[in-house]
Structures are given as structure tokens and as C-alpha cells.
Tab-separated table of C-alpha atoms in Angstrom:
chain	number	residue	atom	x	y	z
N	25	UNK	CA	9.452	77.101	-35.270
N	26	UNK	CA	7.725	76.655	-31.917
N	27	UNK	CA	4.534	75.783	-33.695
N	28	UNK	CA	6.363	73.106	-35.711
N	29	UNK	CA	7.829	71.557	-32.545
N	30	UNK	CA	4.396	71.478	-30.898
N	31	UNK	CA	2.886	69.755	-33.910
N	32	UNK	CA	5.710	67.204	-33.922
N	33	UNK	CA	5.215	66.518	-30.203
N	34	UNK	CA	1.477	66.092	-30.624
N	35	UNK	CA	2.126	63.691	-33.489
N	36	UNK	CA	4.364	61.520	-31.293
N	37	UNK	CA	1.717	61.438	-28.572
N	38	UNK	CA	-0.977	60.433	-31.042
N	39	UNK	CA	1.308	57.751	-32.472
N	40	UNK	CA	1.895	56.322	-28.986
N	41	UNK	CA	-1.840	56.330	-28.286
N	42	UNK	CA	-2.503	54.501	-31.535
N	43	UNK	CA	0.077	51.842	-30.673
N	44	UNK	CA	-1.489	51.396	-27.228
N	45	UNK	CA	-4.982	51.031	-28.691
N	46	UNK	CA	-3.696	48.545	-31.249
N	47	UNK	CA	-2.055	46.457	-28.522
N	48	UNK	CA	-5.280	46.436	-26.517
N	49	UNK	CA	-7.314	45.368	-29.535
N	50	UNK	CA	-4.887	42.550	-30.348
N	51	UNK	CA	-4.890	41.167	-26.778
N	52	UNK	CA	-7.246	38.137	-26.613
N	53	UNK	CA	-10.072	38.475	-24.170
N	54	UNK	CA	-9.631	36.056	-21.288
N	55	UNK	CA	-12.334	33.432	-21.298
N	56	UNK	CA	-14.362	32.925	-18.169
N	57	UNK	CA	-13.360	29.841	-16.180
N	58	UNK	CA	-15.790	26.973	-16.530
N	59	UNK	CA	-16.220	24.604	-13.581
N	60	UNK	CA	-17.596	21.146	-14.293
N	61	UNK	CA	-18.051	18.105	-12.065
N	62	UNK	CA	-17.776	14.510	-13.287
N	63	UNK	CA	-19.974	11.902	-11.584
N	64	UNK	CA	-19.317	8.152	-11.729
N	65	UNK	CA	-21.366	5.049	-11.052
N	66	UNK	CA	-20.475	2.177	-8.704
N	67	UNK	CA	-18.046	0.751	-11.264
N	68	UNK	CA	-16.171	4.034	-11.661
N	69	UNK	CA	-17.560	4.866	-15.108
N	70	UNK	CA	-18.308	8.585	-15.759
N	71	UNK	CA	-22.083	8.820	-16.213
N	72	UNK	CA	-22.876	12.526	-15.781
N	73	UNK	CA	-21.339	15.998	-15.848
N	74	UNK	CA	-22.805	18.928	-13.907
N	75	UNK	CA	-21.913	22.606	-13.894
N	76	UNK	CA	-21.327	24.892	-10.935
N	77	UNK	CA	-25.089	25.453	-10.728
N	78	UNK	CA	-25.660	21.709	-10.183
N	79	UNK	CA	-27.335	21.376	-13.577
N	80	UNK	CA	-26.717	18.199	-15.566
N	81	UNK	CA	-25.077	19.207	-18.839
N	82	UNK	CA	-24.084	15.773	-20.120
N	83	UNK	CA	-24.997	12.126	-19.565
N	84	UNK	CA	-23.279	8.937	-20.687
N	85	UNK	CA	-24.773	5.451	-20.831
N	86	UNK	CA	-22.983	2.154	-21.329
N	87	UNK	CA	-23.923	-1.335	-22.374
N	88	UNK	CA	-23.184	-4.067	-19.782
N	89	UNK	CA	-19.672	-4.675	-21.113
N	90	UNK	CA	-18.856	-1.001	-21.610
N	91	UNK	CA	-19.887	-0.105	-25.137
N	92	UNK	CA	-21.039	3.536	-25.357
N	93	UNK	CA	-24.722	4.094	-26.129
N	94	UNK	CA	-25.445	6.935	-28.558
N	95	UNK	CA	-21.956	8.421	-28.267
N	96	UNK	CA	-18.607	8.262	-29.995
N	97	UNK	CA	-15.412	7.277	-28.215
N	98	UNK	CA	-13.547	10.511	-27.407
N	99	UNK	CA	-10.159	9.565	-25.906
N	100	UNK	CA	-11.296	10.425	-22.386
N	101	UNK	CA	-11.724	8.290	-19.252
N	102	UNK	CA	-14.761	6.099	-19.825
N	103	UNK	CA	-15.876	2.601	-18.871
N	104	UNK	CA	-14.769	1.803	-15.273
N	105	UNK	CA	-12.554	4.887	-15.408
N	106	UNK	CA	-10.182	3.572	-18.071
N	107	UNK	CA	-9.110	5.693	-21.037
N	108	UNK	CA	-10.896	5.052	-24.325
N	109	UNK	CA	-9.079	5.048	-27.667
N	110	UNK	CA	-11.111	6.717	-30.412
N	111	UNK	CA	-8.863	5.432	-33.206
N	112	UNK	CA	-9.535	1.768	-32.420
N	113	UNK	CA	-12.688	1.874	-30.297
N	114	UNK	CA	-10.846	-0.054	-27.588
N	115	UNK	CA	-10.396	0.645	-23.885
N	116	UNK	CA	-6.884	0.777	-22.457
N	117	UNK	CA	-6.640	-1.115	-19.143
N	118	UNK	CA	-2.899	-0.740	-18.441
N	119	UNK	CA	-1.826	-4.359	-19.017
N	120	UNK	CA	-4.099	-5.082	-21.982
N	121	UNK	CA	-6.528	-3.542	-24.445
N	122	UNK	CA	-10.187	-4.399	-23.949
N	123	UNK	CA	-12.888	-4.503	-26.629
N	124	UNK	CA	-16.239	-3.405	-25.141
N	125	UNK	CA	-18.094	-4.565	-28.251
N	126	UNK	CA	-17.327	-8.245	-27.648
N	127	UNK	CA	-16.656	-7.980	-23.904
N	128	UNK	CA	-13.209	-9.572	-24.156
N	129	UNK	CA	-9.547	-8.616	-23.884
N	130	UNK	CA	-7.479	-8.794	-27.059
N	131	UNK	CA	-4.530	-10.583	-25.453
N	132	UNK	CA	-4.138	-13.324	-22.863
N	133	UNK	CA	-4.115	-12.591	-19.154
N	134	UNK	CA	-0.540	-12.133	-17.852
N	135	UNK	CA	-1.616	-13.812	-14.590
N	136	UNK	CA	-1.434	-17.614	-14.751
N	137	UNK	CA	-4.551	-19.742	-14.401
N	138	UNK	CA	-5.406	-21.427	-11.097
N	139	UNK	CA	-5.476	-25.213	-11.523
N	140	UNK	CA	-7.401	-25.686	-8.261
N	141	UNK	CA	-10.342	-23.333	-8.789
N	142	UNK	CA	-10.324	-23.087	-12.584
N	143	UNK	CA	-10.072	-19.317	-12.292
N	144	UNK	CA	-8.500	-17.508	-15.259
N	145	UNK	CA	-8.572	-20.552	-17.557
N	146	UNK	CA	-10.504	-18.294	-19.911
N	147	UNK	CA	-7.541	-16.034	-20.638
N	148	UNK	CA	-9.598	-13.377	-22.447
N	149	UNK	CA	-12.709	-12.969	-20.296
N	150	UNK	CA	-13.547	-9.755	-18.497
N	151	UNK	CA	-14.551	-9.418	-14.812
N	152	UNK	CA	-15.374	-13.126	-14.404
N	153	UNK	CA	-18.146	-12.577	-16.980
N	154	UNK	CA	-20.005	-10.440	-14.441
N	155	UNK	CA	-19.481	-6.797	-15.511
N	156	UNK	CA	-22.371	-5.516	-13.394
N	157	UNK	CA	-20.604	-6.481	-10.182
N	158	UNK	CA	-16.863	-6.656	-10.817
N	159	UNK	CA	-14.150	-4.669	-12.595
N	160	UNK	CA	-10.589	-5.326	-13.705
N	161	UNK	CA	-8.480	-2.470	-12.294
N	162	UNK	CA	-5.360	-3.006	-14.402
N	163	UNK	CA	-6.124	-5.724	-16.936
N	164	UNK	CA	-4.549	-8.541	-14.954
N	165	UNK	CA	-7.176	-9.784	-12.543
N	166	UNK	CA	-10.718	-8.846	-11.619
N	167	UNK	CA	-11.759	-7.928	-8.096
N	168	UNK	CA	-14.283	-10.721	-7.530
N	169	UNK	CA	-14.039	-12.464	-4.124
N	170	UNK	CA	-13.250	-15.813	-5.782
N	171	UNK	CA	-10.496	-14.330	-7.919
N	172	UNK	CA	-7.199	-16.193	-7.836
N	173	UNK	CA	-5.479	-12.834	-7.452
N	174	UNK	CA	-6.991	-12.554	-3.988
N	175	UNK	CA	-5.390	-15.899	-3.144
N	176	UNK	CA	-2.021	-14.603	-4.318
N	177	UNK	CA	-2.606	-11.423	-2.319
N	178	UNK	CA	-3.141	-13.555	0.791
N	179	UNK	CA	0.170	-15.316	0.214
N	180	UNK	CA	1.953	-11.970	-0.083
N	181	UNK	CA	0.365	-10.728	3.146
N	182	UNK	CA	1.362	-13.915	4.978
N	183	UNK	CA	4.938	-13.715	3.744
N	184	UNK	CA	5.150	-10.104	4.889
N	185	UNK	CA	3.693	-10.788	8.324
N	186	UNK	CA	6.030	-13.746	8.850
N	187	UNK	CA	9.170	-12.206	7.420
N	188	UNK	CA	8.762	-8.723	8.930
N	189	UNK	CA	9.893	-9.648	12.454
N	190	UNK	CA	12.744	-11.682	11.005
N	191	UNK	CA	13.817	-8.755	8.842
N	192	UNK	CA	13.697	-6.521	11.896
N	193	UNK	CA	15.910	-8.975	13.709
N	194	UNK	CA	18.639	-8.782	11.075
N	195	UNK	CA	18.266	-5.101	10.204
N	196	UNK	CA	21.147	-3.933	12.387
N	197	UNK	CA	24.523	-4.621	10.702
N	198	UNK	CA	26.326	-4.825	14.074
N	199	UNK	CA	23.941	-7.427	15.401
N	200	UNK	CA	23.189	-5.534	18.613
N	201	UNK	CA	19.809	-3.869	18.102
N	202	UNK	CA	16.496	-4.664	16.477
N	203	UNK	CA	13.951	-2.195	15.226
N	204	UNK	CA	10.793	-3.243	17.026
N	205	UNK	CA	8.314	-1.415	14.819
N	206	UNK	CA	6.576	-3.020	11.847
N	207	UNK	CA	3.066	-3.168	10.460
N	208	UNK	CA	1.112	-6.431	10.362
N	209	UNK	CA	-1.527	-6.662	7.661
N	210	UNK	CA	-3.401	-9.782	8.757
N	211	UNK	CA	-5.411	-12.170	6.540
N	212	UNK	CA	-8.139	-9.715	5.531
N	213	UNK	CA	-11.850	-10.509	5.207
N	214	UNK	CA	-11.991	-12.138	1.770
N	215	UNK	CA	-12.180	-15.982	1.922
N	216	UNK	CA	-9.753	-16.376	-0.982
N	217	UNK	CA	-7.312	-13.947	0.631
N	218	UNK	CA	-7.598	-15.808	3.934
N	219	UNK	CA	-6.881	-19.076	2.143
N	220	UNK	CA	-3.803	-17.596	0.522
N	221	UNK	CA	-2.725	-16.202	3.888
N	222	UNK	CA	-2.883	-19.662	5.495
N	223	UNK	CA	-1.042	-21.216	2.568
N	224	UNK	CA	1.671	-18.550	2.639
N	225	UNK	CA	2.135	-18.885	6.387
N	226	UNK	CA	2.458	-22.658	6.103
N	227	UNK	CA	4.931	-22.282	3.250
N	228	UNK	CA	7.176	-19.912	5.197
N	229	UNK	CA	6.963	-22.122	8.297
N	230	UNK	CA	8.034	-25.154	6.276
N	231	UNK	CA	11.005	-23.259	4.886
N	232	UNK	CA	11.943	-22.114	8.393
N	233	UNK	CA	11.931	-25.704	9.636
N	234	UNK	CA	14.161	-26.823	6.759
N	235	UNK	CA	16.665	-23.969	7.210
N	236	UNK	CA	16.204	-22.249	10.576
N	237	UNK	CA	19.604	-20.606	10.511
N	238	UNK	CA	18.891	-18.727	7.295
N	239	UNK	CA	15.117	-18.341	7.122
N	240	UNK	CA	14.126	-17.930	10.750
N	241	UNK	CA	17.563	-16.910	11.974
N	242	UNK	CA	18.566	-13.465	13.103
N	243	UNK	CA	22.048	-12.088	13.703
N	244	UNK	CA	21.307	-10.193	16.861
N	245	UNK	CA	24.356	-10.654	19.072
N	246	UNK	CA	27.666	-8.940	18.424
N	247	UNK	CA	29.675	-11.961	19.622
N	248	UNK	CA	27.919	-14.708	17.665
N	249	UNK	CA	24.888	-15.156	15.429
N	250	UNK	CA	21.713	-16.206	17.237
N	251	UNK	CA	19.512	-18.473	15.122
N	252	UNK	CA	15.896	-18.058	16.167
N	253	UNK	CA	13.423	-20.829	15.524
N	254	UNK	CA	10.117	-19.996	13.888
N	255	UNK	CA	8.355	-20.148	17.277
N	256	UNK	CA	10.961	-17.896	18.908
N	257	UNK	CA	10.656	-15.439	16.031
N	258	UNK	CA	6.893	-15.199	16.533
N	259	UNK	CA	7.431	-14.644	20.263
N	260	UNK	CA	9.913	-11.888	19.432
N	261	UNK	CA	7.321	-10.280	17.168
N	262	UNK	CA	4.755	-10.310	19.985
N	263	UNK	CA	7.321	-8.841	22.387
N	264	UNK	CA	8.146	-6.009	19.984
N	265	UNK	CA	4.502	-5.286	19.176
N	266	UNK	CA	3.660	-4.642	22.833
N	267	UNK	CA	6.611	-2.345	23.582
N	268	UNK	CA	6.018	1.405	23.999
N	269	UNK	CA	6.682	3.375	20.828
N	270	UNK	CA	9.654	5.163	22.426
N	271	UNK	CA	11.681	1.946	22.799
N	272	UNK	CA	15.284	2.082	21.607
N	273	UNK	CA	15.240	-1.370	20.035
N	274	UNK	CA	15.555	-4.969	21.199
N	275	UNK	CA	18.691	-6.896	22.098
N	276	UNK	CA	18.581	-10.687	21.707
N	277	UNK	CA	21.025	-12.921	23.555
N	278	UNK	CA	21.430	-16.680	23.726
N	279	UNK	CA	20.755	-18.065	27.225
N	280	UNK	CA	21.352	-21.817	27.252
N	281	UNK	CA	18.960	-23.375	24.760
N	282	UNK	CA	16.679	-20.369	24.933
N	283	UNK	CA	16.973	-16.660	24.208
N	284	UNK	CA	16.461	-13.418	26.122
N	285	UNK	CA	14.857	-10.314	24.606
N	286	UNK	CA	15.760	-6.985	26.231
N	287	UNK	CA	14.483	-3.519	25.341
N	288	UNK	CA	14.926	-0.143	27.028
N	289	UNK	CA	12.393	2.686	27.044
N	290	UNK	CA	13.437	6.196	28.221
N	291	UNK	CA	11.302	7.538	31.079
N	292	UNK	CA	9.616	10.910	31.379
N	293	UNK	CA	12.271	12.007	33.889
N	294	UNK	CA	15.548	12.612	32.009
N	295	UNK	CA	17.952	9.759	32.681
N	296	UNK	CA	15.309	7.339	33.947
N	297	UNK	CA	14.257	4.280	31.973
N	298	UNK	CA	12.216	1.095	31.972
N	299	UNK	CA	13.873	-2.155	30.931
N	300	UNK	CA	11.653	-4.870	29.479
N	301	UNK	CA	13.194	-8.352	29.568
N	302	UNK	CA	11.663	-11.582	28.351
N	303	UNK	CA	13.146	-15.090	28.408
N	304	UNK	CA	11.983	-17.702	25.915
N	305	UNK	CA	12.820	-21.415	25.819
N	306	UNK	CA	13.797	-23.485	22.784
N	307	UNK	CA	10.129	-24.263	22.069
N	308	UNK	CA	9.324	-20.566	21.782
N	309	UNK	CA	7.480	-20.457	25.126
N	310	UNK	CA	7.862	-17.521	27.503
N	311	UNK	CA	9.560	-18.521	30.760
N	312	UNK	CA	9.999	-15.068	32.287
N	313	UNK	CA	8.990	-11.458	31.676
N	314	UNK	CA	9.882	-8.447	33.833
N	315	UNK	CA	9.767	-4.666	33.678
N	316	UNK	CA	12.471	-2.893	35.693
N	317	UNK	CA	12.149	0.841	36.365
N	318	UNK	CA	15.436	2.653	37.015
N	319	UNK	CA	16.052	6.176	38.366
N	320	UNK	CA	18.513	8.612	36.718
N	321	UNK	CA	21.052	7.628	39.385
N	322	UNK	CA	20.856	3.998	38.274
N	323	UNK	CA	18.928	2.899	41.343
N	324	UNK	CA	16.242	0.306	40.714
N	325	UNK	CA	12.905	1.771	41.749
N	326	UNK	CA	10.570	-1.081	40.916
N	327	UNK	CA	10.589	-4.532	39.337
N	328	UNK	CA	7.267	-5.732	37.940
N	329	UNK	CA	6.734	-9.396	37.120
N	330	UNK	CA	4.692	-9.462	33.900
N	331	UNK	CA	4.716	-13.254	33.567
N	332	UNK	CA	2.156	-15.802	34.913
N	333	UNK	CA	3.188	-18.937	36.807
N	334	UNK	CA	3.228	-21.329	33.850
N	335	UNK	CA	4.967	-21.049	30.444
N	336	UNK	CA	2.966	-19.530	27.613
N	337	UNK	CA	3.323	-19.327	23.845
């Protein structure tokens, strides 16, 4: 009987071992991780792949307008970094499909043509017909310096830089404080962008002159709205841009035909503060500018005159 039990126990052990071996044999062997690096040219097109040993394992060449040379489209990022479609042989550029064989888009450009420069009148062309130098990031407009899109970009930058201080002036629902921090982009370095920037600035200025209470105005006083002229708004922007970062905001009050900007900045000593105050006339010229340093007790320690003898813009 004991011998029978021992045999039965040994059989169970062998059975368990067999199951374990079977499980091990059926487990797929983990493949070694392969590290590859993709290299692009100046246009962003993948042109080479190297392994972790810095050996080139694949190269890709393109015709001027992006057609693959000696390779088949494989649904991966290709010409200028855009995804290729193997089923159609086209390149997907977000807004439109592009055919590298003929060097043209298959649908019209969603961005309107520029009647002044003639840009984009060819609604199907790619990269201003200069694929060696320019690309089209999203199928709407190429990145050439003369591109009309750069002109539009300049307008957007100008609108932002003009509207930002006005938006800051009306940001506070109670009309008592203004957030003095905003970023100014500037006109950029591209001639077309600079042209758009000038045009946009002139456009906003014209609108401000026609409707100063709504375009250039700012509700900044709790008692009554204070409508800032375009010149006063620019002066306010300069005032805010030069304040220390720790300022608590700017209060704007009507003083006769002009306005007064006041901002407080907490000092390093708890309870102390510096009060910046600037008076501006109706023409937007500075008529006074002081910095008053106050002790925690409220005692005025120092008053610094930050304004020259004659009015300035």
C-alpha cells in the first residue's frame, strides 16, 4: 500500500514537471530590442537610418518634388516629414493631398490669393515652385519669405501687440485693477511679416480713432468707465512693461482730460512698498512720473522723480 502511494506521489510530481516544461516551451522568446535612428535632410525628409553602432542600414532618395527613387511608398513619414499613402501614392499634408509625381496638390489652396503680390493665384502649386528651398508645413501656405501667409502672420502679430494692453485694461470685471503682464511679439525679421505688421497696426489704429470708447477704451475705474485713446493705451502698455514683475496691477483714473496710472509693488521688508504713478495728458504724453517708497508704518521714505522736464510720448 505504501509503495502504491509513493508511486502515485511520484506520478503527480512528474506530471507537474511536464506541465512546467510545456509552459516554458510555449512561452515566446522575447526579441532583442532594436534601436534605430532616423536622419532627415534640410527639408525634413527622412534620408537615412542608422543602428546603435552608427552604421547606415537604409537610405532614401527623392526627386525634387518628392517622388521616391527606387523605393515603394510604405505609409511612413516621407517627403518633408509628411505621411505617405501607399494605396494612392500621394502624400498627406494635413489640409490637402499632394501628388509628388506631378508636383502639385490635388485640391485648391484654402488660403485666398493675394491680389497685390500675385501670390497663391496658382491654387495647386507646391512651395512656390521651389521645392529645393521651401516646404509647405500643412498644405495651406509655403514658408517662402514672399509668401502671403507671412503677411497675414504680420497682421496677426500687430493685432495682438495692439490689443494686448487694451485687453489687460479691461480684464478686471470690477474695473479697479489691470494685469500688467503680457508678451509682445514684435514685427519679426521677414519683410512680408513686417509689412503685415505695419498694415495690421494701422488698421487697429484706424478702428480706435473711429470708436475709441469700444476699441481703445478700458473700464478701469469702479465709479465710471475710462475711455483711453490709442495714444494713452500705448503709454499704458509702456508703463506696465517697465514695472517690476511683483507688481499687484495698475489702477487707471481720470484726471481732468488726462489719466493717471498707479501701480504698487511690495518691498522686501514685509509691509513696505513702492508706488509707481504716472500722469498722461489727452494726447498720450507723459506729464509726470514718480516712485514713492513707503515704510511698513506708512511713512514715506523717499520720492523719486522719474520724469524729465518736458512731456514725452
